[in-house]
């Protein structure tokens, strides 16, 4: 029995590439999200979260990949492109995705707290907006989700610096400077 050929144009292949980038983010202490942008079967942009590194709240993997792709294509319109990202896009990223008019978004792990591709809300297919994307969720969701769970479990387990004392409750007479 022969082995099946690897389909280099499959969702699993490109999500695997995004997962490699998410692992780079993880190693750098960033929230482990990776993204690749594909046009005509070729990766034209690769990025991972760099919020802490760049001290920029907008430096999400999707935002960085969109900017790279726009430069690669020479246009802000990415109508024939697909974004592969390991975590469901947030509202900020979903807004940028709609504005760049991506054809399709494929994500791994759903984000019930802030996902804007169907979990919390769906900006990518919101009827009043001027563009709607095709959305495929759950591609390699187990691997994508496990990387995120491990990152946040490790972050929670890390000891923090000395805690500030709790402020006295309002109305506590023992803390009244005039009492």
PDB file of C-alpha atoms in Angstrom:
ATOM      1  CA  UNK A   1       0.000   0.000   0.000  1.00  0.00           C
ATOM      2  CA  UNK A   2       1.478   3.349  -0.993  1.00  0.00           C
ATOM      3  CA  UNK A   3       1.517   6.410   1.221  1.00  0.00           C
ATOM      4  CA  UNK A   4      -0.879   9.193   0.210  1.00  0.00           C
ATOM      5  CA  UNK A   5       0.791  12.179  -1.407  1.00  0.00           C
ATOM      6  CA  UNK A   6       1.061  15.274   0.753  1.00  0.00           C
ATOM      7  CA  UNK A   7      -1.300  17.942  -0.529  1.00  0.00           C
ATOM      8  CA  UNK A   8       0.698  21.135  -0.153  1.00  0.00           C
ATOM      9  CA  UNK A   9      -2.441  23.157  -0.852  1.00  0.00           C
ATOM     10  CA  UNK A  10      -4.567  21.679   1.910  1.00  0.00           C
ATOM     11  CA  UNK A  11      -5.913  23.505   4.935  1.00  0.00           C
ATOM     12  CA  UNK A  12      -4.008  21.092   7.195  1.00  0.00           C
ATOM     13  CA  UNK A  13      -0.711  21.888   5.481  1.00  0.00           C
ATOM     14  CA  UNK A  14      -1.068  25.655   5.811  1.00  0.00           C
ATOM     15  CA  UNK A  15      -2.379  25.402   9.381  1.00  0.00           C
ATOM     16  CA  UNK A  16       0.714  23.346  10.154  1.00  0.00           C
ATOM     17  CA  UNK A  17       2.802  26.269   8.911  1.00  0.00           C
ATOM     18  CA  UNK A  18       0.830  28.644  11.135  1.00  0.00           C
ATOM     19  CA  UNK A  19       1.374  26.300  14.105  1.00  0.00           C
ATOM     20  CA  UNK A  20       5.139  26.443  13.534  1.00  0.00           C
ATOM     21  CA  UNK A  21       4.922  30.221  13.851  1.00  0.00           C
ATOM     22  CA  UNK A  22       2.724  29.957  16.953  1.00  0.00           C
ATOM     23  CA  UNK A  23       5.444  27.836  18.551  1.00  0.00           C
ATOM     24  CA  UNK A  24       7.934  30.645  17.827  1.00  0.00           C
ATOM     25  CA  UNK A  25       5.629  33.062  19.642  1.00  0.00           C
ATOM     26  CA  UNK A  26       5.387  30.610  22.553  1.00  0.00           C
ATOM     27  CA  UNK A  27       9.192  30.344  22.762  1.00  0.00           C
ATOM     28  CA  UNK A  28       9.408  34.148  22.820  1.00  0.00           C
ATOM     29  CA  UNK A  29       6.897  34.440  25.681  1.00  0.00           C
ATOM     30  CA  UNK A  30       4.148  35.771  23.413  1.00  0.00           C
ATOM     31  CA  UNK A  31       0.602  34.445  23.253  1.00  0.00           C
ATOM     32  CA  UNK A  32       1.145  31.539  20.838  1.00  0.00           C
ATOM     33  CA  UNK A  33      -0.713  32.570  17.711  1.00  0.00           C
ATOM     34  CA  UNK A  34       0.702  32.127  14.229  1.00  0.00           C
ATOM     35  CA  UNK A  35      -0.667  33.143  10.841  1.00  0.00           C
ATOM     36  CA  UNK A  36       0.134  32.587   7.198  1.00  0.00           C
ATOM     37  CA  UNK A  37      -1.480  34.303   4.256  1.00  0.00           C
ATOM     38  CA  UNK A  38      -1.818  32.283   1.046  1.00  0.00           C
ATOM     39  CA  UNK A  39      -2.398  33.430  -2.508  1.00  0.00           C
ATOM     40  CA  UNK A  40      -2.592  31.048  -5.469  1.00  0.00           C
ATOM     41  CA  UNK A  41      -1.319  28.178  -3.317  1.00  0.00           C
ATOM     42  CA  UNK A  42       1.779  30.068  -2.109  1.00  0.00           C
ATOM     43  CA  UNK A  43       2.513  31.619   1.271  1.00  0.00           C
ATOM     44  CA  UNK A  44       2.985  35.365   0.777  1.00  0.00           C
ATOM     45  CA  UNK A  45       3.144  36.376   4.458  1.00  0.00           C
ATOM     46  CA  UNK A  46       4.059  34.742   7.768  1.00  0.00           C
ATOM     47  CA  UNK A  47       3.728  36.197  11.258  1.00  0.00           C
ATOM     48  CA  UNK A  48       3.304  35.408  14.927  1.00  0.00           C
ATOM     49  CA  UNK A  49       2.126  37.496  17.855  1.00  0.00           C
ATOM     50  CA  UNK A  50       4.695  40.135  18.798  1.00  0.00           C
ATOM     51  CA  UNK A  51       2.721  42.339  21.186  1.00  0.00           C
ATOM     52  CA  UNK A  52       5.277  42.142  24.002  1.00  0.00           C
ATOM     53  CA  UNK A  53       8.323  42.330  21.747  1.00  0.00           C
ATOM     54  CA  UNK A  54       7.101  45.393  19.880  1.00  0.00           C
ATOM     55  CA  UNK A  55       5.205  46.910  22.848  1.00  0.00           C
ATOM     56  CA  UNK A  56       2.274  47.271  20.454  1.00  0.00           C
ATOM     57  CA  UNK A  57      -1.204  46.037  21.333  1.00  0.00           C
ATOM     58  CA  UNK A  58      -2.017  45.763  17.613  1.00  0.00           C
ATOM     59  CA  UNK A  59       0.902  43.419  16.813  1.00  0.00           C
ATOM     60  CA  UNK A  60      -1.307  40.341  16.539  1.00  0.00           C
ATOM     61  CA  UNK A  61      -0.200  37.652  14.100  1.00  0.00           C
ATOM     62  CA  UNK A  62      -3.103  38.420  11.755  1.00  0.00           C
ATOM     63  CA  UNK A  63      -2.397  42.158  11.641  1.00  0.00           C
ATOM     64  CA  UNK A  64       1.307  41.611  10.935  1.00  0.00           C
ATOM     65  CA  UNK A  65       0.538  39.034   8.235  1.00  0.00           C
ATOM     66  CA  UNK A  66      -1.978  41.344   6.558  1.00  0.00           C
ATOM     67  CA  UNK A  67       0.570  44.177   6.441  1.00  0.00           C
ATOM     68  CA  UNK A  68       3.223  41.871   4.959  1.00  0.00           C
ATOM     69  CA  UNK A  69       0.771  40.533   2.369  1.00  0.00           C
ATOM     70  CA  UNK A  70      -0.290  44.036   1.329  1.00  0.00           C
ATOM     71  CA  UNK A  71       3.376  44.901   0.750  1.00  0.00           C
ATOM     72  CA  UNK A  72       3.932  41.652  -1.159  1.00  0.00           C
ATOM     73  CA  UNK A  73       0.908  42.158  -3.416  1.00  0.00           C
ATOM     74  CA  UNK A  74       1.346  45.919  -3.745  1.00  0.00           C
ATOM     75  CA  UNK A  75      -2.267  46.600  -2.824  1.00  0.00           C
ATOM     76  CA  UNK A  76      -4.379  46.748   0.325  1.00  0.00           C
ATOM     77  CA  UNK A  77      -7.028  44.573  -1.333  1.00  0.00           C
ATOM     78  CA  UNK A  78      -6.346  40.890  -0.691  1.00  0.00           C
ATOM     79  CA  UNK A  79      -9.460  39.559  -2.411  1.00  0.00           C
ATOM     80  CA  UNK A  80      -7.899  36.331  -3.670  1.00  0.00           C
ATOM     81  CA  UNK A  81      -6.110  35.373  -0.445  1.00  0.00           C
ATOM     82  CA  UNK A  82      -6.751  32.994   2.448  1.00  0.00           C
ATOM     83  CA  UNK A  83      -5.575  33.606   6.000  1.00  0.00           C
ATOM     84  CA  UNK A  84      -4.666  30.594   8.150  1.00  0.00           C
ATOM     85  CA  UNK A  85      -4.462  31.458  11.846  1.00  0.00           C
ATOM     86  CA  UNK A  86      -4.156  29.199  14.888  1.00  0.00           C
ATOM     87  CA  UNK A  87      -6.731  31.091  17.006  1.00  0.00           C
ATOM     88  CA  UNK A  88     -10.024  32.618  15.980  1.00  0.00           C
ATOM     89  CA  UNK A  89      -9.484  36.297  15.140  1.00  0.00           C
ATOM     90  CA  UNK A  90     -10.425  38.968  17.687  1.00  0.00           C
ATOM     91  CA  UNK A  91     -12.669  41.923  16.738  1.00  0.00           C
ATOM     92  CA  UNK A  92      -9.684  44.127  15.841  1.00  0.00           C
ATOM     93  CA  UNK A  93      -8.222  41.527  13.499  1.00  0.00           C
ATOM     94  CA  UNK A  94     -11.639  40.651  12.063  1.00  0.00           C
ATOM     95  CA  UNK A  95     -12.184  44.309  11.215  1.00  0.00           C
ATOM     96  CA  UNK A  96      -8.865  44.456   9.371  1.00  0.00           C
ATOM     97  CA  UNK A  97      -9.688  41.198   7.580  1.00  0.00           C
ATOM     98  CA  UNK A  98     -12.983  42.642   6.343  1.00  0.00           C
ATOM     99  CA  UNK A  99     -11.280  45.869   5.242  1.00  0.00           C
ATOM    100  CA  UNK A 100      -8.633  43.985   3.248  1.00  0.00           C
ATOM    101  CA  UNK A 101     -11.428  41.921   1.683  1.00  0.00           C
ATOM    102  CA  UNK A 102      -9.868  38.512   2.259  1.00  0.00           C
ATOM    103  CA  UNK A 103     -11.652  35.749   0.418  1.00  0.00           C
ATOM    104  CA  UNK A 104     -11.363  33.192   3.215  1.00  0.00           C
ATOM    105  CA  UNK A 105     -10.253  32.750   6.827  1.00  0.00           C
ATOM    106  CA  UNK A 106      -9.303  29.369   8.272  1.00  0.00           C
ATOM    107  CA  UNK A 107      -8.718  29.178  12.025  1.00  0.00           C
ATOM    108  CA  UNK A 108      -7.739  26.468  14.467  1.00  0.00           C
ATOM    109  CA  UNK A 109      -8.905  27.025  18.044  1.00  0.00           C
ATOM    110  CA  UNK A 110     -12.181  28.805  18.706  1.00  0.00           C
ATOM    111  CA  UNK A 111     -12.120  31.718  21.160  1.00  0.00           C
ATOM    112  CA  UNK A 112     -15.405  31.837  23.100  1.00  0.00           C
ATOM    113  CA  UNK A 113     -14.342  34.966  25.036  1.00  0.00           C
ATOM    114  CA  UNK A 114     -13.343  37.236  22.161  1.00  0.00           C
ATOM    115  CA  UNK A 115     -13.656  35.336  18.886  1.00  0.00           C
ATOM    116  CA  UNK A 116     -15.092  37.430  16.063  1.00  0.00           C
ATOM    117  CA  UNK A 117     -15.436  34.684  13.456  1.00  0.00           C
ATOM    118  CA  UNK A 118     -18.463  32.991  14.989  1.00  0.00           C
ATOM    119  CA  UNK A 119     -17.764  32.167  18.644  1.00  0.00           C
ATOM    120  CA  UNK A 120     -18.643  35.415  20.424  1.00  0.00           C
ATOM    121  CA  UNK A 121     -19.758  37.337  17.339  1.00  0.00           C
ATOM    122  CA  UNK A 122     -19.203  37.064  13.612  1.00  0.00           C
ATOM    123  CA  UNK A 123     -17.780  40.222  12.077  1.00  0.00           C
ATOM    124  CA  UNK A 124     -16.407  38.268   9.125  1.00  0.00           C
ATOM    125  CA  UNK A 125     -19.913  37.550   7.867  1.00  0.00           C
ATOM    126  CA  UNK A 126     -21.850  40.485   9.307  1.00  0.00           C
ATOM    127  CA  UNK A 127     -24.492  41.400   6.684  1.00  0.00           C
ATOM    128  CA  UNK A 128     -24.356  45.225   6.964  1.00  0.00           C
ATOM    129  CA  UNK A 129     -20.607  45.309   6.238  1.00  0.00           C
ATOM    130  CA  UNK A 130     -19.365  45.808   2.677  1.00  0.00           C
ATOM    131  CA  UNK A 131     -17.510  42.466   2.570  1.00  0.00           C
ATOM    132  CA  UNK A 132     -17.981  38.987   3.958  1.00  0.00           C
ATOM    133  CA  UNK A 133     -15.380  36.195   4.104  1.00  0.00           C
ATOM    134  CA  UNK A 134     -15.764  32.488   3.856  1.00  0.00           C
ATOM    135  CA  UNK A 135     -14.893  31.017   7.268  1.00  0.00           C
ATOM    136  CA  UNK A 136     -13.631  27.546   8.161  1.00  0.00           C
ATOM    137  CA  UNK A 137     -13.039  26.897  11.848  1.00  0.00           C
ATOM    138  CA  UNK A 138     -11.625  24.003  13.806  1.00  0.00           C
ATOM    139  CA  UNK A 139      -8.741  23.036  11.515  1.00  0.00           C
ATOM    140  CA  UNK A 140      -6.206  21.300  13.775  1.00  0.00           C
ATOM    141  CA  UNK A 141      -8.166  22.733  16.698  1.00  0.00           C
ATOM    142  CA  UNK A 142      -6.753  20.239  19.206  1.00  0.00           C
ATOM    143  CA  UNK A 143      -3.120  21.155  18.531  1.00  0.00           C
ATOM    144  CA  UNK A 144      -3.856  24.882  18.341  1.00  0.00           C
ATOM    145  CA  UNK A 145      -5.942  24.846  21.507  1.00  0.00           C
ATOM    146  CA  UNK A 146      -3.451  22.757  23.463  1.00  0.00           C
ATOM    147  CA  UNK A 147      -0.635  25.190  22.718  1.00  0.00           C
ATOM    148  CA  UNK A 148      -2.767  28.076  24.015  1.00  0.00           C
ATOM    149  CA  UNK A 149      -3.898  26.131  27.112  1.00  0.00           C
ATOM    150  CA  UNK A 150      -0.312  25.176  27.984  1.00  0.00           C
ATOM    151  CA  UNK A 151       0.893  28.767  27.559  1.00  0.00           C
ATOM    152  CA  UNK A 152      -1.789  30.229  29.825  1.00  0.00           C
ATOM    153  CA  UNK A 153      -1.432  27.429  32.415  1.00  0.00           C
ATOM    154  CA  UNK A 154       2.296  28.162  32.642  1.00  0.00           C
ATOM    155  CA  UNK A 155       1.648  31.886  32.862  1.00  0.00           C
ATOM    156  CA  UNK A 156      -0.859  31.405  35.722  1.00  0.00           C
ATOM    157  CA  UNK A 157       1.542  29.101  37.582  1.00  0.00           C
ATOM    158  CA  UNK A 158       4.389  31.629  37.470  1.00  0.00           C
ATOM    159  CA  UNK A 159       4.872  33.562  40.697  1.00  0.00           C
ATOM    160  CA  UNK A 160       4.210  37.243  40.395  1.00  0.00           C
ATOM    161  CA  UNK A 161       6.030  40.092  42.103  1.00  0.00           C
ATOM    162  CA  UNK A 162       5.068  41.264  45.566  1.00  0.00           C
ATOM    163  CA  UNK A 163       1.393  42.020  45.767  1.00  0.00           C
ATOM    164  CA  UNK A 164       0.249  45.481  46.722  1.00  0.00           C
ATOM    165  CA  UNK A 165      -1.695  45.583  49.985  1.00  0.00           C
ATOM    166  CA  UNK A 166      -5.438  45.484  49.600  1.00  0.00           C
ATOM    167  CA  UNK A 167      -6.991  48.920  50.057  1.00  0.00           C
ATOM    168  CA  UNK A 168      -9.198  49.310  53.090  1.00  0.00           C
ATOM    169  CA  UNK A 169     -12.881  48.926  52.344  1.00  0.00           C
ATOM    170  CA  UNK A 170     -14.798  52.167  51.924  1.00  0.00           C
ATOM    171  CA  UNK A 171     -16.217  53.383  55.183  1.00  0.00           C
ATOM    172  CA  UNK A 172     -13.708  51.512  57.387  1.00  0.00           C
ATOM    173  CA  UNK A 173     -13.273  53.854  60.400  1.00  0.00           C
ATOM    174  CA  UNK A 174      -9.859  52.396  61.284  1.00  0.00           C
ATOM    175  CA  UNK A 175      -8.513  53.777  58.005  1.00  0.00           C
ATOM    176  CA  UNK A 176     -10.131  57.205  58.272  1.00  0.00           C
ATOM    177  CA  UNK A 177      -7.317  59.776  58.559  1.00  0.00           C
ATOM    178  CA  UNK A 178      -9.597  62.159  60.388  1.00  0.00           C
ATOM    179  CA  UNK A 179     -11.039  59.532  62.739  1.00  0.00           C
TER     180      UNK A 179
END
